[in-house]
mmCIF file of C-alpha atoms and ligand atoms in Angstrom:
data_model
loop_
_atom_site.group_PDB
_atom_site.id
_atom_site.type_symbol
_atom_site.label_atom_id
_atom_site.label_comp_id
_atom_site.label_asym_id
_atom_site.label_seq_id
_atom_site.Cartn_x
_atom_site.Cartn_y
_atom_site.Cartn_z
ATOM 1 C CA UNK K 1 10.452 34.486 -70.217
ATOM 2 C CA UNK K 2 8.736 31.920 -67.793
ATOM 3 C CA UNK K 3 8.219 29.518 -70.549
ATOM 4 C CA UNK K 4 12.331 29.147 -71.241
ATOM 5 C CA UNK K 5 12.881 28.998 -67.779
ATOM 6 C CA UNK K 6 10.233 25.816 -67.645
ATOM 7 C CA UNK K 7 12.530 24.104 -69.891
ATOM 8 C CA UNK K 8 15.713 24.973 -68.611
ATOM 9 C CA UNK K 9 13.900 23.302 -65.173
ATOM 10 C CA UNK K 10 12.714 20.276 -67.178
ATOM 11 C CA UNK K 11 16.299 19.617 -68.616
ATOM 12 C CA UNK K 12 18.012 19.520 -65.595
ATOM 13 C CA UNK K 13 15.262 17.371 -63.921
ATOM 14 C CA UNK K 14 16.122 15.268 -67.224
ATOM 15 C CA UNK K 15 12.465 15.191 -68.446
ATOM 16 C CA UNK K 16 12.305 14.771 -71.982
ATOM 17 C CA UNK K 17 8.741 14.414 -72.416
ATOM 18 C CA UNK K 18 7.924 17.865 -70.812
ATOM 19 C CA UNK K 19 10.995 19.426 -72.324
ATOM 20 C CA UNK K 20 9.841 18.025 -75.811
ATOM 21 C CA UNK K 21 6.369 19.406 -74.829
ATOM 22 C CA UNK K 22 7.460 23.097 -73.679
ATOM 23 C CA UNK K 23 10.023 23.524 -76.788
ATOM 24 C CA UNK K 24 7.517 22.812 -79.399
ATOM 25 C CA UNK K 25 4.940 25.234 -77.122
ATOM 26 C CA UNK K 26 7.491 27.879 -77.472
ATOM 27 C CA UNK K 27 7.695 27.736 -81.525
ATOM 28 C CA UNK K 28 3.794 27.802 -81.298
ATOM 29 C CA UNK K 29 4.024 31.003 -79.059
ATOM 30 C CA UNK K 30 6.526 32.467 -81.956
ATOM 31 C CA UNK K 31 9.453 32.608 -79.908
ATOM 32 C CA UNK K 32 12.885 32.173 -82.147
ATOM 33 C CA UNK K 33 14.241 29.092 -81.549
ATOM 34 C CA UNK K 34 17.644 31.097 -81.151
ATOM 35 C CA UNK K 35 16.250 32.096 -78.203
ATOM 36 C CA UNK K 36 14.837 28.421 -77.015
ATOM 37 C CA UNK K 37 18.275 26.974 -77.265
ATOM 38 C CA UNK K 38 20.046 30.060 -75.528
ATOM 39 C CA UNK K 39 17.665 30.804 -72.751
ATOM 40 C CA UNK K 40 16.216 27.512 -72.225
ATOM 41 C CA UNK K 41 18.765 24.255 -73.382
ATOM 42 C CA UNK K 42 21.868 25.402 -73.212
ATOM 43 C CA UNK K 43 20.915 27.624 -69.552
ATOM 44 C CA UNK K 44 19.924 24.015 -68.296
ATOM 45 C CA UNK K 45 22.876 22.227 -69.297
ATOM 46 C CA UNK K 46 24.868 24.487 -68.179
ATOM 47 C CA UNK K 47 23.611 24.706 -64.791
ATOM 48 C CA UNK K 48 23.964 21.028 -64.850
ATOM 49 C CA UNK K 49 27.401 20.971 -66.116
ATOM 50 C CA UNK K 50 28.191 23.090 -63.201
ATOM 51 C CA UNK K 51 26.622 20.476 -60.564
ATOM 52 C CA UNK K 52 28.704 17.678 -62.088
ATOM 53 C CA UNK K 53 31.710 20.161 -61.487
ATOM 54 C CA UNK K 54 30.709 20.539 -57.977
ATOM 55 C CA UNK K 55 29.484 16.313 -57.668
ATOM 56 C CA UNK K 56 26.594 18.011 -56.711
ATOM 57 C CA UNK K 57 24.962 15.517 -59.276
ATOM 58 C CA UNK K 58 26.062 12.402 -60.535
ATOM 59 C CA UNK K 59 26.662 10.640 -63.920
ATOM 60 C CA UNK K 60 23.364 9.326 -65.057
ATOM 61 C CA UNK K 61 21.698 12.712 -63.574
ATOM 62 C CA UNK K 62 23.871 14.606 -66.756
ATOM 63 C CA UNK K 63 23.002 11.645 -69.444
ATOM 64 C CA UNK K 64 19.044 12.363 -68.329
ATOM 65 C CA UNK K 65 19.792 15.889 -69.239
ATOM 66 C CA UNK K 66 21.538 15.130 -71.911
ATOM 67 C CA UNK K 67 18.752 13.290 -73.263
ATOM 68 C CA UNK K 68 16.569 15.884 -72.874
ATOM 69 C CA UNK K 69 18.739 18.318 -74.734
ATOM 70 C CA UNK K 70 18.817 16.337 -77.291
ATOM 71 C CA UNK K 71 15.117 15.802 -77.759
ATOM 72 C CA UNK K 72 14.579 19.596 -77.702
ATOM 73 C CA UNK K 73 17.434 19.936 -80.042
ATOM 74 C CA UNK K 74 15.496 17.516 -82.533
ATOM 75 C CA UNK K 75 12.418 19.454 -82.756
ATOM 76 C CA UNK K 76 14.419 22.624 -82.678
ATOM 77 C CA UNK K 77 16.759 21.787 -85.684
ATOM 78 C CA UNK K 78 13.950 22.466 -88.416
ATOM 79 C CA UNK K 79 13.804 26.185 -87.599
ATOM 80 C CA UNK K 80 17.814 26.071 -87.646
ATOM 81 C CA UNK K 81 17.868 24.850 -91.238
ATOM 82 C CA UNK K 82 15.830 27.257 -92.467
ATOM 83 C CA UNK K 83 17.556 29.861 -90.112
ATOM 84 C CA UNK K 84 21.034 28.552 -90.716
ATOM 85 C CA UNK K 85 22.138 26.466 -86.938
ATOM 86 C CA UNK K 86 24.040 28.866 -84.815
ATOM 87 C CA UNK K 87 27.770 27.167 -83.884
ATOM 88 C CA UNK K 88 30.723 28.356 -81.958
ATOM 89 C CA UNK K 89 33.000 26.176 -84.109
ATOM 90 C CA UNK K 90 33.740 22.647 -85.308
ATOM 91 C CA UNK K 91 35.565 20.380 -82.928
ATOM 92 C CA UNK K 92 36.717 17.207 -83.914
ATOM 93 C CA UNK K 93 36.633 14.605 -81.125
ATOM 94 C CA UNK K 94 37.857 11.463 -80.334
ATOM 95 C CA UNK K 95 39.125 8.307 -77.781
ATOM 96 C CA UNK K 96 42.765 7.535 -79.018
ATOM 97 C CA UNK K 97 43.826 4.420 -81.100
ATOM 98 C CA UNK K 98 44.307 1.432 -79.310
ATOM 99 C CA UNK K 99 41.955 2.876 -76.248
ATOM 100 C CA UNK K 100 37.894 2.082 -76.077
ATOM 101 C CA UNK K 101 37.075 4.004 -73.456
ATOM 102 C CA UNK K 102 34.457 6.296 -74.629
ATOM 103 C CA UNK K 103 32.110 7.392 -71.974
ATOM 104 C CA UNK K 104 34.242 10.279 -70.591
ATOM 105 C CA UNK K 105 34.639 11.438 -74.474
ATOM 106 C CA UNK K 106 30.826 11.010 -75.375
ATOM 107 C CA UNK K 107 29.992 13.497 -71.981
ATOM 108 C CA UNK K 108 32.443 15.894 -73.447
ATOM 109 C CA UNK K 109 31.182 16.108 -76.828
ATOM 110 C CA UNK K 110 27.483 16.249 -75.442
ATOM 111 C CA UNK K 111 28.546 19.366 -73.603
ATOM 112 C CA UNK K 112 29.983 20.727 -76.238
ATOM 113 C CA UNK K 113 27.084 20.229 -78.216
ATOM 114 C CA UNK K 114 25.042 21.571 -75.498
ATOM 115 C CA UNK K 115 27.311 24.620 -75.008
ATOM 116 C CA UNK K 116 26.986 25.785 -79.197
ATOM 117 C CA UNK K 117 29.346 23.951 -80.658
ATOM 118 C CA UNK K 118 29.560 21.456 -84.176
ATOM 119 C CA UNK K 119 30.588 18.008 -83.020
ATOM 120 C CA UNK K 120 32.527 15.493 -84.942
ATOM 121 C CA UNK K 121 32.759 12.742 -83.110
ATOM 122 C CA UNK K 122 35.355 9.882 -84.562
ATOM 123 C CA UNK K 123 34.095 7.551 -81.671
ATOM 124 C CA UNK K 124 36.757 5.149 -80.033
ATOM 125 C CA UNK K 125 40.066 3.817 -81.375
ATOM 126 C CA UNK K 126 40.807 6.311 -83.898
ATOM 127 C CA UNK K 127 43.897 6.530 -86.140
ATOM 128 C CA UNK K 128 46.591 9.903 -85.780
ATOM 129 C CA UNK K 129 45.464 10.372 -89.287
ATOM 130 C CA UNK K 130 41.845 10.179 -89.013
ATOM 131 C CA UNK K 131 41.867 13.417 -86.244
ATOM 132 C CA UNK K 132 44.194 15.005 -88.475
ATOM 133 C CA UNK K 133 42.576 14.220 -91.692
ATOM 134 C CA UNK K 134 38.931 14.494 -90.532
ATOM 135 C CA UNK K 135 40.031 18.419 -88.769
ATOM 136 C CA UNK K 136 41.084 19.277 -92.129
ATOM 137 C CA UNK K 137 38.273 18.591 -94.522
ATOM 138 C CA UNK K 138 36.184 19.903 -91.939
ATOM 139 C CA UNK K 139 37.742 23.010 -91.497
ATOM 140 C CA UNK K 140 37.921 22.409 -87.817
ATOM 141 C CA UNK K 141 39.155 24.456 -85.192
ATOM 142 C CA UNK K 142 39.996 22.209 -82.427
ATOM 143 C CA UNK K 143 40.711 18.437 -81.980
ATOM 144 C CA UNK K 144 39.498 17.163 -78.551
ATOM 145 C CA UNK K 145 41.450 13.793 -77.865
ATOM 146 C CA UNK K 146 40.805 11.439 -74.686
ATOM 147 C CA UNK K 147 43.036 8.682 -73.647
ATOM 148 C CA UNK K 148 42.063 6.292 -70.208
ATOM 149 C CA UNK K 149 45.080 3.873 -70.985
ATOM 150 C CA UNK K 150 48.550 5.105 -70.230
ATOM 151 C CA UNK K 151 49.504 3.265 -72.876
ATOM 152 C CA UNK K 152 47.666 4.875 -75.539
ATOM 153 C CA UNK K 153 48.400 8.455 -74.111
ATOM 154 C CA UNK K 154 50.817 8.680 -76.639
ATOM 155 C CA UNK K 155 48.658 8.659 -79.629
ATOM 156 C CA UNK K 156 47.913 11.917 -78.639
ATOM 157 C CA UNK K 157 51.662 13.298 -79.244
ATOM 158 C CA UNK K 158 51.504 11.568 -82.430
ATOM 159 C CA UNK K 159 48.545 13.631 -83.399
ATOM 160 C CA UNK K 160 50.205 16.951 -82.542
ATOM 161 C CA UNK K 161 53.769 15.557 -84.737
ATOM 162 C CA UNK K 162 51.520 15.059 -87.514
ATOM 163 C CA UNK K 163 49.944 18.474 -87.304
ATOM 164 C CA UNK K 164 53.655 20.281 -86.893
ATOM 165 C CA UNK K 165 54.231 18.359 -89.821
ATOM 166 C CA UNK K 166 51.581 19.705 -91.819
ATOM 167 C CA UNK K 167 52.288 23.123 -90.435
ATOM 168 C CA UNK K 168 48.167 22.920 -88.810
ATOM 169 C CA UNK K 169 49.783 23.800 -85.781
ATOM 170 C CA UNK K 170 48.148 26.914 -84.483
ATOM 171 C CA UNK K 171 45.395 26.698 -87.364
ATOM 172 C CA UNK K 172 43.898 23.425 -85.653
ATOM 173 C CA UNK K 173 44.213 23.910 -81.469
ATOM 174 C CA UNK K 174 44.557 20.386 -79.576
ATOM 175 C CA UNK K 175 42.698 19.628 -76.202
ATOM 176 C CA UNK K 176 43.225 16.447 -74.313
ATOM 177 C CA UNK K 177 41.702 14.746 -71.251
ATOM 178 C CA UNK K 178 41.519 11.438 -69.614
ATOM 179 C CA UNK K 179 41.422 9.802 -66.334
ATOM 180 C CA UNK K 180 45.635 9.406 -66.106
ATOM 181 C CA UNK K 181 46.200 12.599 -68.515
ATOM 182 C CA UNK K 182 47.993 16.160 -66.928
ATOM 183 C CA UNK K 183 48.287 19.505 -67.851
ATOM 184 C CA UNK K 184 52.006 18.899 -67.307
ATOM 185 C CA UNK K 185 51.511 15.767 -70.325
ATOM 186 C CA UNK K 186 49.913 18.282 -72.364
ATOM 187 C CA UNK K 187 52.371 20.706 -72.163
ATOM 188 C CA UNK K 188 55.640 18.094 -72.658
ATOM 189 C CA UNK K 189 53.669 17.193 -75.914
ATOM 190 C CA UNK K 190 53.049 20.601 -77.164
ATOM 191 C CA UNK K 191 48.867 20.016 -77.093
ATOM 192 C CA UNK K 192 47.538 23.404 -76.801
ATOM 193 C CA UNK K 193 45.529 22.651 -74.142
ATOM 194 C CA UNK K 194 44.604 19.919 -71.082
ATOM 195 C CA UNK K 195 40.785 19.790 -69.011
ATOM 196 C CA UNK K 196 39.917 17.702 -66.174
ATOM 197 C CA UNK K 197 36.423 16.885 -67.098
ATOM 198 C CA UNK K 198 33.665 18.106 -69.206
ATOM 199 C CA UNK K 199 32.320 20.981 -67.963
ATOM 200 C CA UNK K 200 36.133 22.264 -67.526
ATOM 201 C CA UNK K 201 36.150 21.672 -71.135
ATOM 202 C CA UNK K 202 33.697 23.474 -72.287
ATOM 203 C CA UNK K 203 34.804 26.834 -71.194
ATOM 204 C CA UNK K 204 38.848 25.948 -72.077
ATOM 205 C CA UNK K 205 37.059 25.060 -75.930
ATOM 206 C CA UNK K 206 35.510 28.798 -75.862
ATOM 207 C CA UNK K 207 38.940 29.901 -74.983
ATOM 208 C CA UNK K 208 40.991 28.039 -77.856
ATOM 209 C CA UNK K 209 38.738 29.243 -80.224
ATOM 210 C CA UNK K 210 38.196 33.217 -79.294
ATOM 211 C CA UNK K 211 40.223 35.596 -81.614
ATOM 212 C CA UNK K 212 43.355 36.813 -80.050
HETATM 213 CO CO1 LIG G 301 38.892 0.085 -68.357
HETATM 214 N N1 LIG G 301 40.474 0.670 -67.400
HETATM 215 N N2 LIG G 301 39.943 -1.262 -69.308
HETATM 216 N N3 LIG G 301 37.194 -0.460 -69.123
HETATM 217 N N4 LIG G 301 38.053 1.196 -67.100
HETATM 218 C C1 LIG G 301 40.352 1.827 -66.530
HETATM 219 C C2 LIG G 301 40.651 3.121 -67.279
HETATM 220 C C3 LIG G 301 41.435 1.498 -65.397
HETATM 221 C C4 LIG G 301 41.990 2.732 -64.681
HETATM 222 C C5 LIG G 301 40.828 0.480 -64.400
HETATM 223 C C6 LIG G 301 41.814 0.068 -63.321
HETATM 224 O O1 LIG G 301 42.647 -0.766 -63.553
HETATM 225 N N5 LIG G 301 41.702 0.627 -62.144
HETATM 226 C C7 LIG G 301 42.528 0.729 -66.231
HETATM 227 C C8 LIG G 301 43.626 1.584 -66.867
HETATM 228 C C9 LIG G 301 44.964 1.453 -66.171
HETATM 229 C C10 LIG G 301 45.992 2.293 -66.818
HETATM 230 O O2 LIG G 301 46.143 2.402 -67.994
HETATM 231 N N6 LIG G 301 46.741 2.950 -65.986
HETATM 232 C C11 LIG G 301 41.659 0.040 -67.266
HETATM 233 C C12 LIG G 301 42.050 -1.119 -67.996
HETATM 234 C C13 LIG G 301 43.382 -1.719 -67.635
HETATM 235 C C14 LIG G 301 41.243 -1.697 -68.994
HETATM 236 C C15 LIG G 301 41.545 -2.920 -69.857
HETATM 237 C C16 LIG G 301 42.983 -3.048 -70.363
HETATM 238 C C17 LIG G 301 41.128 -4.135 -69.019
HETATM 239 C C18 LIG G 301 41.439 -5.478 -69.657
HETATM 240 O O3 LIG G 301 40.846 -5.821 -70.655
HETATM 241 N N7 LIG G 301 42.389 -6.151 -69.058
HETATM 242 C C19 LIG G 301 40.550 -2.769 -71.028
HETATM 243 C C20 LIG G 301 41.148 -1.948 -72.177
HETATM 244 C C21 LIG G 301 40.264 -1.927 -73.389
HETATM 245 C C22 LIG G 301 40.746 -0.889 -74.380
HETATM 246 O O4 LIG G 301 40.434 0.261 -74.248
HETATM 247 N N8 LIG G 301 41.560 -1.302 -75.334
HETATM 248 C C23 LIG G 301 39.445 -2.004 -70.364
HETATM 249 C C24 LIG G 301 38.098 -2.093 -70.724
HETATM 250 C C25 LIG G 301 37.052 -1.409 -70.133
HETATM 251 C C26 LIG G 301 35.583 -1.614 -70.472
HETATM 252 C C27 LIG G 301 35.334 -1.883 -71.950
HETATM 253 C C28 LIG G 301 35.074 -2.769 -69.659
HETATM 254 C C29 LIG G 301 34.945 -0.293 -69.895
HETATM 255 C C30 LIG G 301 34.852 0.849 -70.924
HETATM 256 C C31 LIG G 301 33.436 1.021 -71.474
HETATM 257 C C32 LIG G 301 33.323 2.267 -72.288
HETATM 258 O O5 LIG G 301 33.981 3.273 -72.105
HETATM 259 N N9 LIG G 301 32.416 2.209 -73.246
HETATM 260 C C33 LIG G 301 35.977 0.126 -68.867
HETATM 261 C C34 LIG G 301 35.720 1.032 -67.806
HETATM 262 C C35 LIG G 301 34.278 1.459 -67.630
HETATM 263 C C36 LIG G 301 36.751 1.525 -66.950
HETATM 264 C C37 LIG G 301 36.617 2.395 -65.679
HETATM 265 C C38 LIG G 301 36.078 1.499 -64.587
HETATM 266 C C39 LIG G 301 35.735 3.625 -65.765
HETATM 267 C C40 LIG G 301 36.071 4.595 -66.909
HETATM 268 C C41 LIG G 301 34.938 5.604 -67.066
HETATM 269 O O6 LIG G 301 34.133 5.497 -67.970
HETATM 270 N N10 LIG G 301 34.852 6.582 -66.122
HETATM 271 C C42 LIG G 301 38.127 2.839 -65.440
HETATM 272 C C43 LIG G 301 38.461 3.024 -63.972
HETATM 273 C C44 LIG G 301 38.329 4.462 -63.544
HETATM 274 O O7 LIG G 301 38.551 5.384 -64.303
HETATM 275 N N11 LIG G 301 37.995 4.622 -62.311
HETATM 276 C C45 LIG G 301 38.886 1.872 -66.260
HETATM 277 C C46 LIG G 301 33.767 7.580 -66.101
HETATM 278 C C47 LIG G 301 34.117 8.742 -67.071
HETATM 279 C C48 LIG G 301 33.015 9.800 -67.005
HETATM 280 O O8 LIG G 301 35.322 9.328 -66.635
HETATM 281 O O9 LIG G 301 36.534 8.726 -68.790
HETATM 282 O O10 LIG G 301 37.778 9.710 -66.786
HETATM 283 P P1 LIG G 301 36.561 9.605 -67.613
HETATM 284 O O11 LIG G 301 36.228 11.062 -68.188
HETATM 285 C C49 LIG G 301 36.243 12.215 -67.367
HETATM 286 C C50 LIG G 301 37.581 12.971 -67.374
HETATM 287 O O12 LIG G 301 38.698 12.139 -67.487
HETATM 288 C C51 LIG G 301 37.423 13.956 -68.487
HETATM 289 O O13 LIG G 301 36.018 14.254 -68.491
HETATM 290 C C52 LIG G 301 35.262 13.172 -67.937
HETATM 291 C C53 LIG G 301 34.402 13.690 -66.803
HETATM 292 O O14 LIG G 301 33.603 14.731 -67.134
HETATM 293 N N12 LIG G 301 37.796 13.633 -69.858
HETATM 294 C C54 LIG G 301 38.133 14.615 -70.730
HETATM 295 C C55 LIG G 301 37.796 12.466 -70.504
HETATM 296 N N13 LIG G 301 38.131 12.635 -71.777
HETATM 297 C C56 LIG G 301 38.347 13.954 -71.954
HETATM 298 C C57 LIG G 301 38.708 14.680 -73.077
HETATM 299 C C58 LIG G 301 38.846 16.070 -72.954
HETATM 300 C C59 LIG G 301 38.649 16.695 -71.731
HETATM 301 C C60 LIG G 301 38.278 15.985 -70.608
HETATM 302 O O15 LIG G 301 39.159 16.862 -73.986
HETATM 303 C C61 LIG G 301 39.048 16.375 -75.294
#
């Protein structure tokens, strides 16, 4: 439909006047706003979630977009409520206690977002027990964690005791990221799962939460 492929254009040029303009076009022209996100949003982002993979684009290119999702998201969401907003799951994200480095965690969640998922995002400097807790009520399924300080990496194994402890292990899946984080860290800790940037975790989210 050449209408959703106008704002999948718009969002990765990151204009959020046109992409306001075209979304609200589409719900004029009857189109189910199901079908706006899929085939026009989230095709955008993810084509520039891709580029940022590649540095084929660079940081403020993605918040642009991001912007623009957003907007279209906004004049989307009334049609959701009534239709009941599609979601791929709940994650629960977060910077680490002690650590207040948040603009590697705020791209993460908006690609998240943008890829179909619920976002709860705790912000910076947050308590083992406010992941934990927050996961829970929530009914969560995963708890994204980002550290930039190697001394506040170990929050994150704190988080993971607490959920052995309150046998959430396997119930709630872990992900964690961060400039001096590893795979190999992940997997001495026992977090389920370790990305590299955003757009890596995106499609390692999907994974933690399909049925086995
Ligand atoms: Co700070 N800082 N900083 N800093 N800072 C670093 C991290 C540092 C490496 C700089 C350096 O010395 N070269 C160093 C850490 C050294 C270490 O621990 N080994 C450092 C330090 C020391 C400090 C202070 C202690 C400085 C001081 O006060 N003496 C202090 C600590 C404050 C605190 O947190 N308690 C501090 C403060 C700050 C500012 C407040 C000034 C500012 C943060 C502003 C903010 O975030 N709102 C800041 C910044 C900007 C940086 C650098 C320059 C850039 C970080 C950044 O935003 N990168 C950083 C140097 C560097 O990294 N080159 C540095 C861009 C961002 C997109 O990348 O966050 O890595 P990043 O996220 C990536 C991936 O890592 C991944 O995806 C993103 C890309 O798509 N990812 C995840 C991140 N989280 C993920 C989670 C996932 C999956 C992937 O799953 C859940």
């Amino acid at each position: 439909m050449e209408i959703l492929d106008r704002i999948s254009e718009m969002l990765q040029r990151g204009d959020t006047g046109k992409v306001s303009a075209l979304v609200k076009e589409s719900l004029t022209e009857n189109i189910p706003a199901k079908q706006v996100l899929d085939g026009g949003l989230i095709r955008g982002m993810q084509v520039i979630g891709e580029q940022y993979r590649l540095h084929e684009i660079f940081l403020p290119d993605v918040l642009l977009a991001a912007k623009a999702m957003y907007a279209g998201m906004d004049i989307l969401k009334p049609s959701f409520i009534k239709e009941g907003m599609p979601s791929l799951g709940k994650v629960v994200i977060g910077t680490v206690q002690g650590d207040l480095h948040d603009i590697g965690k705020n791209l993460v969640g908006i690609m998240l977002k943008g890829a179909g998922f619920e976002v709860i995002d705790l912000g910076n400097n947050v308590a083992p027990e406010s992941f934990v807790e927050t996961a829970r009520k929530e009914r969560a399924s995963v708890i994204g964690m980002s550290a930039l300080l190697t001394t506040t990496m170990p929050v994150m194994a704190q988080v993971v005791e607490l959920l052995k402890a309150q046998r959430l292990v396997g119930t709630i899946k872990t992900i964690i990221g961060g400039a001096p984080v590893t795979k190999e860290y992940a997997q001495e800790i026992g977090a389920d799962a370790y990305s590299f940037d955003s757009a890596d975790a995106v499609e390692t989210v999907k994974a933690l939460v399909k049925p086995a």
